[in-house]
Amino acid sequence: MEINNIESIHPDTLPLPVTMNDQFKKNLNWFKENRNKISRYENNWIAIYSQEIAAFSSNPYELEKQLKAKAISLDDTVIQYLVDSNCIF
């Protein structure tokens, strides 16, 4: 869908929202519950699969390569950049 200006957007013409499968939801909940326990991965991209850190890298493209090498489904995986917990926004 091409959008030329914000006024042309109508809710009925937008794509359906993305749905999360059960495995993705479990991984997302694991991340929320364990954020304070994974500080050693700060300043890196992490991939959470099967409720554990499946891969990490400072480079998101390298992270994707690692996941493909392990044949891990991106649909089930939570990918998140962990900022430094001491960072003030």
PDB file of N, CA and C in Angstrom:
ATOM      1  N   MET A   1       0.841  -1.169   0.000  1.00  0.00           N
ATOM      2  CA  MET A   1       0.000   0.000   0.000  1.00  0.00           C
ATOM      3  C   MET A   1       0.889   1.235   0.000  1.00  0.00           C
ATOM      4  N   GLU A   2       0.630   2.127  -0.904  1.00  0.00           N
ATOM      5  CA  GLU A   2       1.392   3.370  -0.976  1.00  0.00           C
ATOM      6  C   GLU A   2       0.615   4.469  -0.262  1.00  0.00           C
ATOM      7  N   ILE A   3       1.308   5.195   0.598  1.00  0.00           N
ATOM      8  CA  ILE A   3       0.680   6.294   1.329  1.00  0.00           C
ATOM      9  C   ILE A   3       1.380   7.580   0.914  1.00  0.00           C
ATOM     10  N   ASN A   4       0.619   8.473   0.321  1.00  0.00           N
ATOM     11  CA  ASN A   4       1.188   9.738  -0.143  1.00  0.00           C
ATOM     12  C   ASN A   4       1.147  10.822   0.916  1.00  0.00           C
ATOM     13  N   ASN A   5       0.135  10.806   1.742  1.00  0.00           N
ATOM     14  CA  ASN A   5       0.066  11.769   2.839  1.00  0.00           C
ATOM     15  C   ASN A   5      -0.746  11.177   3.982  1.00  0.00           C
ATOM     16  N   ILE A   6      -0.516  11.671   5.161  1.00  0.00           N
ATOM     17  CA  ILE A   6      -1.133  11.114   6.362  1.00  0.00           C
ATOM     18  C   ILE A   6      -2.658  11.233   6.335  1.00  0.00           C
ATOM     19  N   GLU A   7      -3.174  12.260   5.673  1.00  0.00           N
ATOM     20  CA  GLU A   7      -4.619  12.450   5.614  1.00  0.00           C
ATOM     21  C   GLU A   7      -5.311  11.364   4.791  1.00  0.00           C
ATOM     22  N   SER A   8      -4.561  10.712   3.922  1.00  0.00           N
ATOM     23  CA  SER A   8      -5.166   9.688   3.067  1.00  0.00           C
ATOM     24  C   SER A   8      -5.339   8.341   3.767  1.00  0.00           C
ATOM     25  N   ILE A   9      -4.816   8.221   4.978  1.00  0.00           N
ATOM     26  CA  ILE A   9      -4.916   6.950   5.697  1.00  0.00           C
ATOM     27  C   ILE A   9      -6.307   6.814   6.301  1.00  0.00           C
ATOM     28  N   HIS A  10      -6.947   5.724   6.000  1.00  0.00           N
ATOM     29  CA  HIS A  10      -8.251   5.414   6.592  1.00  0.00           C
ATOM     30  C   HIS A  10      -8.117   4.052   7.260  1.00  0.00           C
ATOM     31  N   PRO A  11      -8.610   3.904   8.495  1.00  0.00           N
ATOM     32  CA  PRO A  11      -8.433   2.637   9.217  1.00  0.00           C
ATOM     33  C   PRO A  11      -8.903   1.410   8.449  1.00  0.00           C
ATOM     34  N   ASP A  12      -9.941   1.550   7.630  1.00  0.00           N
ATOM     35  CA  ASP A  12     -10.460   0.397   6.896  1.00  0.00           C
ATOM     36  C   ASP A  12      -9.532  -0.061   5.778  1.00  0.00           C
ATOM     37  N   THR A  13      -8.573   0.772   5.394  1.00  0.00           N
ATOM     38  CA  THR A  13      -7.686   0.409   4.294  1.00  0.00           C
ATOM     39  C   THR A  13      -6.319  -0.083   4.763  1.00  0.00           C
ATOM     40  N   LEU A  14      -6.087  -0.046   6.062  1.00  0.00           N
ATOM     41  CA  LEU A  14      -4.794  -0.488   6.584  1.00  0.00           C
ATOM     42  C   LEU A  14      -4.713  -2.009   6.591  1.00  0.00           C
ATOM     43  N   PRO A  15      -3.504  -2.566   6.479  1.00  0.00           N
ATOM     44  CA  PRO A  15      -3.356  -4.020   6.555  1.00  0.00           C
ATOM     45  C   PRO A  15      -3.777  -4.520   7.934  1.00  0.00           C
ATOM     46  N   LEU A  16      -4.165  -5.766   7.978  1.00  0.00           N
ATOM     47  CA  LEU A  16      -4.538  -6.360   9.266  1.00  0.00           C
ATOM     48  C   LEU A  16      -3.342  -6.330  10.208  1.00  0.00           C
ATOM     49  N   PRO A  17      -3.578  -6.211  11.504  1.00  0.00           N
ATOM     50  CA  PRO A  17      -2.445  -6.198  12.442  1.00  0.00           C
ATOM     51  C   PRO A  17      -1.708  -7.531  12.433  1.00  0.00           C
ATOM     52  N   VAL A  18      -0.451  -7.460  12.747  1.00  0.00           N
ATOM     53  CA  VAL A  18       0.366  -8.665  12.836  1.00  0.00           C
ATOM     54  C   VAL A  18      -0.056  -9.435  14.080  1.00  0.00           C
ATOM     55  N   THR A  19      -0.191 -10.727  13.949  1.00  0.00           N
ATOM     56  CA  THR A  19      -0.532 -11.542  15.114  1.00  0.00           C
ATOM     57  C   THR A  19       0.718 -12.256  15.600  1.00  0.00           C
ATOM     58  N   MET A  20       0.779 -12.486  16.892  1.00  0.00           N
ATOM     59  CA  MET A  20       1.906 -13.188  17.495  1.00  0.00           C
ATOM     60  C   MET A  20       1.493 -14.629  17.758  1.00  0.00           C
ATOM     61  N   ASN A  21       2.332 -15.566  17.346  1.00  0.00           N
ATOM     62  CA  ASN A  21       2.029 -16.958  17.647  1.00  0.00           C
ATOM     63  C   ASN A  21       2.373 -17.255  19.109  1.00  0.00           C
ATOM     64  N   ASP A  22       1.949 -18.408  19.587  1.00  0.00           N
ATOM     65  CA  ASP A  22       2.133 -18.752  21.004  1.00  0.00           C
ATOM     66  C   ASP A  22       3.600 -18.809  21.406  1.00  0.00           C
ATOM     67  N   GLN A  23       4.446 -19.357  20.544  1.00  0.00           N
ATOM     68  CA  GLN A  23       5.874 -19.455  20.865  1.00  0.00           C
ATOM     69  C   GLN A  23       6.492 -18.065  20.995  1.00  0.00           C
ATOM     70  N   PHE A  24       6.123 -17.159  20.106  1.00  0.00           N
ATOM     71  CA  PHE A  24       6.628 -15.788  20.177  1.00  0.00           C
ATOM     72  C   PHE A  24       6.185 -15.138  21.481  1.00  0.00           C
ATOM     73  N   LYS A  25       4.929 -15.329  21.853  1.00  0.00           N
ATOM     74  CA  LYS A  25       4.412 -14.753  23.105  1.00  0.00           C
ATOM     75  C   LYS A  25       5.176 -15.287  24.316  1.00  0.00           C
ATOM     76  N   LYS A  26       5.465 -16.583  24.314  1.00  0.00           N
ATOM     77  CA  LYS A  26       6.233 -17.174  25.421  1.00  0.00           C
ATOM     78  C   LYS A  26       7.626 -16.552  25.498  1.00  0.00           C
ATOM     79  N   ASN A  27       8.258 -16.384  24.345  1.00  0.00           N
ATOM     80  CA  ASN A  27       9.592 -15.779  24.317  1.00  0.00           C
ATOM     81  C   ASN A  27       9.554 -14.324  24.769  1.00  0.00           C
ATOM     82  N   LEU A  28       8.521 -13.600  24.377  1.00  0.00           N
ATOM     83  CA  LEU A  28       8.379 -12.208  24.786  1.00  0.00           C
ATOM     84  C   LEU A  28       8.169 -12.107  26.294  1.00  0.00           C
ATOM     85  N   ASN A  29       7.339 -12.970  26.841  1.00  0.00           N
ATOM     86  CA  ASN A  29       7.127 -12.986  28.295  1.00  0.00           C
ATOM     87  C   ASN A  29       8.407 -13.343  29.030  1.00  0.00           C
ATOM     88  N   TRP A  30       9.160 -14.297  28.484  1.00  0.00           N
ATOM     89  CA  TRP A  30      10.434 -14.670  29.109  1.00  0.00           C
ATOM     90  C   TRP A  30      11.359 -13.462  29.156  1.00  0.00           C
ATOM     91  N   PHE A  31      11.413 -12.717  28.054  1.00  0.00           N
ATOM     92  CA  PHE A  31      12.256 -11.520  28.010  1.00  0.00           C
ATOM     93  C   PHE A  31      11.834 -10.516  29.083  1.00  0.00           C
ATOM     94  N   LYS A  32      10.551 -10.255  29.186  1.00  0.00           N
ATOM     95  CA  LYS A  32      10.052  -9.290  30.170  1.00  0.00           C
ATOM     96  C   LYS A  32      10.387  -9.725  31.596  1.00  0.00           C
ATOM     97  N   GLU A  33      10.255 -11.015  31.863  1.00  0.00           N
ATOM     98  CA  GLU A  33      10.493 -11.534  33.211  1.00  0.00           C
ATOM     99  C   GLU A  33      11.976 -11.635  33.559  1.00  0.00           C
ATOM    100  N   ASN A  34      12.832 -11.719  32.565  1.00  0.00           N
ATOM    101  CA  ASN A  34      14.255 -11.967  32.807  1.00  0.00           C
ATOM    102  C   ASN A  34      15.171 -10.832  32.380  1.00  0.00           C
ATOM    103  N   ARG A  35      14.611  -9.684  32.062  1.00  0.00           N
ATOM    104  CA  ARG A  35      15.426  -8.569  31.562  1.00  0.00           C
ATOM    105  C   ARG A  35      16.577  -8.240  32.500  1.00  0.00           C
ATOM    106  N   ASN A  36      16.323  -8.228  33.786  1.00  0.00           N
ATOM    107  CA  ASN A  36      17.383  -7.864  34.739  1.00  0.00           C
ATOM    108  C   ASN A  36      18.456  -8.947  34.877  1.00  0.00           C
ATOM    109  N   LYS A  37      18.201 -10.150  34.391  1.00  0.00           N
ATOM    110  CA  LYS A  37      19.165 -11.252  34.506  1.00  0.00           C
ATOM    111  C   LYS A  37      20.085 -11.376  33.286  1.00  0.00           C
ATOM    112  N   ILE A  38      19.815 -10.602  32.257  1.00  0.00           N
ATOM    113  CA  ILE A  38      20.595 -10.749  31.022  1.00  0.00           C
ATOM    114  C   ILE A  38      21.412  -9.494  30.713  1.00  0.00           C
ATOM    115  N   SER A  39      21.830  -8.807  31.741  1.00  0.00           N
ATOM    116  CA  SER A  39      22.573  -7.553  31.555  1.00  0.00           C
ATOM    117  C   SER A  39      23.914  -7.762  30.851  1.00  0.00           C
ATOM    118  N   ARG A  40      24.466  -8.963  30.897  1.00  0.00           N
ATOM    119  CA  ARG A  40      25.763  -9.193  30.237  1.00  0.00           C
ATOM    120  C   ARG A  40      25.670  -9.061  28.713  1.00  0.00           C
ATOM    121  N   TYR A  41      24.435  -9.051  28.184  1.00  0.00           N
ATOM    122  CA  TYR A  41      24.235  -8.905  26.741  1.00  0.00           C
ATOM    123  C   TYR A  41      23.936  -7.461  26.334  1.00  0.00           C
ATOM    124  N   GLU A  42      24.049  -6.511  27.281  1.00  0.00           N
ATOM    125  CA  GLU A  42      23.748  -5.118  26.967  1.00  0.00           C
ATOM    126  C   GLU A  42      24.651  -4.611  25.846  1.00  0.00           C
ATOM    127  N   ASN A  43      24.117  -3.680  25.085  1.00  0.00           N
ATOM    128  CA  ASN A  43      24.783  -3.109  23.908  1.00  0.00           C
ATOM    129  C   ASN A  43      24.956  -4.132  22.786  1.00  0.00           C
ATOM    130  N   ASN A  44      24.070  -5.116  22.773  1.00  0.00           N
ATOM    131  CA  ASN A  44      24.042  -6.143  21.736  1.00  0.00           C
ATOM    132  C   ASN A  44      22.602  -6.415  21.324  1.00  0.00           C
ATOM    133  N   TRP A  45      22.464  -6.967  20.135  1.00  0.00           N
ATOM    134  CA  TRP A  45      21.190  -7.518  19.697  1.00  0.00           C
ATOM    135  C   TRP A  45      21.109  -8.932  20.244  1.00  0.00           C
ATOM    136  N   ILE A  46      19.949  -9.308  20.767  1.00  0.00           N
ATOM    137  CA  ILE A  46      19.768 -10.673  21.258  1.00  0.00           C
ATOM    138  C   ILE A  46      18.582 -11.316  20.547  1.00  0.00           C
ATOM    139  N   ALA A  47      18.640 -12.632  20.457  1.00  0.00           N
ATOM    140  CA  ALA A  47      17.541 -13.411  19.899  1.00  0.00           C
ATOM    141  C   ALA A  47      17.093 -14.395  20.965  1.00  0.00           C
ATOM    142  N   ILE A  48      15.816 -14.332  21.307  1.00  0.00           N
ATOM    143  CA  ILE A  48      15.261 -15.228  22.320  1.00  0.00           C
ATOM    144  C   ILE A  48      14.400 -16.255  21.608  1.00  0.00           C
ATOM    145  N   TYR A  49      14.762 -17.520  21.808  1.00  0.00           N
ATOM    146  CA  TYR A  49      14.056 -18.635  21.188  1.00  0.00           C
ATOM    147  C   TYR A  49      13.983 -19.760  22.212  1.00  0.00           C
ATOM    148  N   SER A  50      12.837 -20.379  22.343  1.00  0.00           N
ATOM    149  CA  SER A  50      12.614 -21.440  23.342  1.00  0.00           C
ATOM    150  C   SER A  50      12.955 -20.948  24.741  1.00  0.00           C
ATOM    151  N   GLN A  51      12.568 -19.730  25.027  1.00  0.00           N
ATOM    152  CA  GLN A  51      12.751 -19.094  26.328  1.00  0.00           C
ATOM    153  C   GLN A  51      14.204 -19.099  26.806  1.00  0.00           C
ATOM    154  N   GLU A  52      15.112 -18.821  25.881  1.00  0.00           N
ATOM    155  CA  GLU A  52      16.520 -18.646  26.226  1.00  0.00           C
ATOM    156  C   GLU A  52      17.191 -17.788  25.158  1.00  0.00           C
ATOM    157  N   ILE A  53      18.371 -17.277  25.480  1.00  0.00           N
ATOM    158  CA  ILE A  53      19.138 -16.505  24.508  1.00  0.00           C
ATOM    159  C   ILE A  53      19.728 -17.492  23.505  1.00  0.00           C
ATOM    160  N   ALA A  54      19.263 -17.414  22.276  1.00  0.00           N
ATOM    161  CA  ALA A  54      19.722 -18.331  21.234  1.00  0.00           C
ATOM    162  C   ALA A  54      20.947 -17.791  20.508  1.00  0.00           C
ATOM    163  N   ALA A  55      21.074 -16.459  20.465  1.00  0.00           N
ATOM    164  CA  ALA A  55      22.205 -15.830  19.779  1.00  0.00           C
ATOM    165  C   ALA A  55      22.271 -14.368  20.198  1.00  0.00           C
ATOM    166  N   PHE A  56      23.459 -13.784  20.033  1.00  0.00           N
ATOM    167  CA  PHE A  56      23.611 -12.352  20.283  1.00  0.00           C
ATOM    168  C   PHE A  56      24.762 -11.816  19.443  1.00  0.00           C
ATOM    169  N   SER A  57      24.676 -10.527  19.129  1.00  0.00           N
ATOM    170  CA  SER A  57      25.719  -9.875  18.345  1.00  0.00           C
ATOM    171  C   SER A  57      25.504  -8.367  18.404  1.00  0.00           C
ATOM    172  N   SER A  58      26.579  -7.630  18.238  1.00  0.00           N
ATOM    173  CA  SER A  58      26.448  -6.174  18.148  1.00  0.00           C
ATOM    174  C   SER A  58      25.938  -5.763  16.765  1.00  0.00           C
ATOM    175  N   ASN A  59      25.977  -6.699  15.823  1.00  0.00           N
ATOM    176  CA  ASN A  59      25.564  -6.447  14.447  1.00  0.00           C
ATOM    177  C   ASN A  59      24.284  -7.242  14.152  1.00  0.00           C
ATOM    178  N   PRO A  60      23.172  -6.575  13.826  1.00  0.00           N
ATOM    179  CA  PRO A  60      21.925  -7.309  13.588  1.00  0.00           C
ATOM    180  C   PRO A  60      21.995  -8.267  12.400  1.00  0.00           C
ATOM    181  N   TYR A  61      22.809  -7.937  11.395  1.00  0.00           N
ATOM    182  CA  TYR A  61      22.952  -8.838  10.249  1.00  0.00           C
ATOM    183  C   TYR A  61      23.693 -10.117  10.646  1.00  0.00           C
ATOM    184  N   GLU A  62      24.680  -9.980  11.511  1.00  0.00           N
ATOM    185  CA  GLU A  62      25.399 -11.150  12.022  1.00  0.00           C
ATOM    186  C   GLU A  62      24.464 -12.007  12.872  1.00  0.00           C
ATOM    187  N   LEU A  63      23.622 -11.367  13.643  1.00  0.00           N
ATOM    188  CA  LEU A  63      22.647 -12.103  14.454  1.00  0.00           C
ATOM    189  C   LEU A  63      21.737 -12.931  13.555  1.00  0.00           C
ATOM    190  N   GLU A  64      21.266 -12.334  12.486  1.00  0.00           N
ATOM    191  CA  GLU A  64      20.405 -13.054  11.549  1.00  0.00           C
ATOM    192  C   GLU A  64      21.139 -14.251  10.937  1.00  0.00           C
ATOM    193  N   LYS A  65      22.420 -14.072  10.597  1.00  0.00           N
ATOM    194  CA  LYS A  65      23.215 -15.187  10.062  1.00  0.00           C
ATOM    195  C   LYS A  65      23.311 -16.325  11.073  1.00  0.00           C
ATOM    196  N   GLN A  66      23.525 -15.975  12.347  1.00  0.00           N
ATOM    197  CA  GLN A  66      23.616 -16.993  13.394  1.00  0.00           C
ATOM    198  C   GLN A  66      22.312 -17.780  13.501  1.00  0.00           C
ATOM    199  N   LEU A  67      21.191 -17.070  13.442  1.00  0.00           N
ATOM    200  CA  LEU A  67      19.891 -17.737  13.548  1.00  0.00           C
ATOM    201  C   LEU A  67      19.641 -18.651  12.354  1.00  0.00           C
ATOM    202  N   LYS A  68      19.990 -18.189  11.164  1.00  0.00           N
ATOM    203  CA  LYS A  68      19.816 -19.020   9.970  1.00  0.00           C
ATOM    204  C   LYS A  68      20.696 -20.262  10.043  1.00  0.00           C
ATOM    205  N   ALA A  69      21.925 -20.110  10.543  1.00  0.00           N
ATOM    206  CA  ALA A  69      22.839 -21.254  10.668  1.00  0.00           C
ATOM    207  C   ALA A  69      22.297 -22.297  11.640  1.00  0.00           C
ATOM    208  N   LYS A  70      21.534 -21.842  12.629  1.00  0.00           N
ATOM    209  CA  LYS A  70      20.937 -22.754  13.612  1.00  0.00           C
ATOM    210  C   LYS A  70      19.535 -23.197  13.200  1.00  0.00           C
ATOM    211  N   ALA A  71      19.081 -22.770  12.021  1.00  0.00           N
ATOM    212  CA  ALA A  71      17.744 -23.092  11.500  1.00  0.00           C
ATOM    213  C   ALA A  71      16.643 -22.686  12.482  1.00  0.00           C
ATOM    214  N   ILE A  72      16.793 -21.500  13.061  1.00  0.00           N
ATOM    215  CA  ILE A  72      15.811 -20.981  14.013  1.00  0.00           C
ATOM    216  C   ILE A  72      14.827 -20.091  13.267  1.00  0.00           C
ATOM    217  N   SER A  73      13.551 -20.344  13.479  1.00  0.00           N
ATOM    218  CA  SER A  73      12.489 -19.590  12.825  1.00  0.00           C
ATOM    219  C   SER A  73      12.419 -18.164  13.359  1.00  0.00           C
ATOM    220  N   LEU A  74      12.471 -17.199  12.462  1.00  0.00           N
ATOM    221  CA  LEU A  74      12.359 -15.800  12.877  1.00  0.00           C
ATOM    222  C   LEU A  74      10.948 -15.476  13.361  1.00  0.00           C
ATOM    223  N   ASP A  75       9.953 -16.223  12.889  1.00  0.00           N
ATOM    224  CA  ASP A  75       8.569 -15.988  13.315  1.00  0.00           C
ATOM    225  C   ASP A  75       8.367 -16.274  14.796  1.00  0.00           C
ATOM    226  N   ASP A  76       9.163 -17.176  15.347  1.00  0.00           N
ATOM    227  CA  ASP A  76       9.025 -17.567  16.750  1.00  0.00           C
ATOM    228  C   ASP A  76       9.997 -16.830  17.663  1.00  0.00           C
ATOM    229  N   THR A  77      10.883 -16.039  17.089  1.00  0.00           N
ATOM    230  CA  THR A  77      12.005 -15.463  17.824  1.00  0.00           C
ATOM    231  C   THR A  77      11.786 -13.991  18.143  1.00  0.00           C
ATOM    232  N   VAL A  78      12.057 -13.632  19.393  1.00  0.00           N
ATOM    233  CA  VAL A  78      12.047 -12.228  19.798  1.00  0.00           C
ATOM    234  C   VAL A  78      13.455 -11.689  19.584  1.00  0.00           C
ATOM    235  N   ILE A  79      13.569 -10.637  18.805  1.00  0.00           N
ATOM    236  CA  ILE A  79      14.861  -9.992  18.562  1.00  0.00           C
ATOM    237  C   ILE A  79      14.790  -8.599  19.162  1.00  0.00           C
ATOM    238  N   GLN A  80      15.754  -8.306  20.017  1.00  0.00           N
ATOM    239  CA  GLN A  80      15.709  -7.055  20.775  1.00  0.00           C
ATOM    240  C   GLN A  80      17.120  -6.512  20.943  1.00  0.00           C
ATOM    241  N   TYR A  81      17.258  -5.199  20.862  1.00  0.00           N
ATOM    242  CA  TYR A  81      18.527  -4.563  21.185  1.00  0.00           C
ATOM    243  C   TYR A  81      18.491  -4.188  22.653  1.00  0.00           C
ATOM    244  N   LEU A  82      19.497  -4.597  23.403  1.00  0.00           N
ATOM    245  CA  LEU A  82      19.556  -4.281  24.830  1.00  0.00           C
ATOM    246  C   LEU A  82      20.429  -3.057  25.041  1.00  0.00           C
ATOM    247  N   VAL A  83      19.806  -1.987  25.453  1.00  0.00           N
ATOM    248  CA  VAL A  83      20.574  -0.786  25.766  1.00  0.00           C
ATOM    249  C   VAL A  83      21.225  -0.959  27.126  1.00  0.00           C
ATOM    250  N   ASP A  84      22.239  -0.182  27.371  1.00  0.00           N
ATOM    251  CA  ASP A  84      22.924  -0.179  28.661  1.00  0.00           C
ATOM    252  C   ASP A  84      21.923   0.222  29.742  1.00  0.00           C
ATOM    253  N   SER A  85      21.798  -0.587  30.786  1.00  0.00           N
ATOM    254  CA  SER A  85      20.816  -0.303  31.842  1.00  0.00           C
ATOM    255  C   SER A  85      21.148   0.970  32.607  1.00  0.00           C
ATOM    256  N   ASN A  86      22.374   1.466  32.471  1.00  0.00           N
ATOM    257  CA  ASN A  86      22.752   2.723  33.118  1.00  0.00           C
ATOM    258  C   ASN A  86      22.469   3.939  32.239  1.00  0.00           C
ATOM    259  N   CYS A  87      21.974   3.681  31.041  1.00  0.00           N
ATOM    260  CA  CYS A  87      21.682   4.761  30.105  1.00  0.00           C
ATOM    261  C   CYS A  87      20.467   5.552  30.584  1.00  0.00           C
ATOM    262  N   ILE A  88      20.566   6.862  30.518  1.00  0.00           N
ATOM    263  CA  ILE A  88      19.461   7.736  30.912  1.00  0.00           C
ATOM    264  C   ILE A  88      18.880   8.347  29.650  1.00  0.00           C
ATOM    265  N   PHE A  89      17.593   8.157  29.464  1.00  0.00           N
ATOM    266  CA  PHE A  89      16.917   8.704  28.278  1.00  0.00           C
ATOM    267  C   PHE A  89      16.364  10.065  28.580  1.00  0.00           C
TER     268      PHE A  89
END
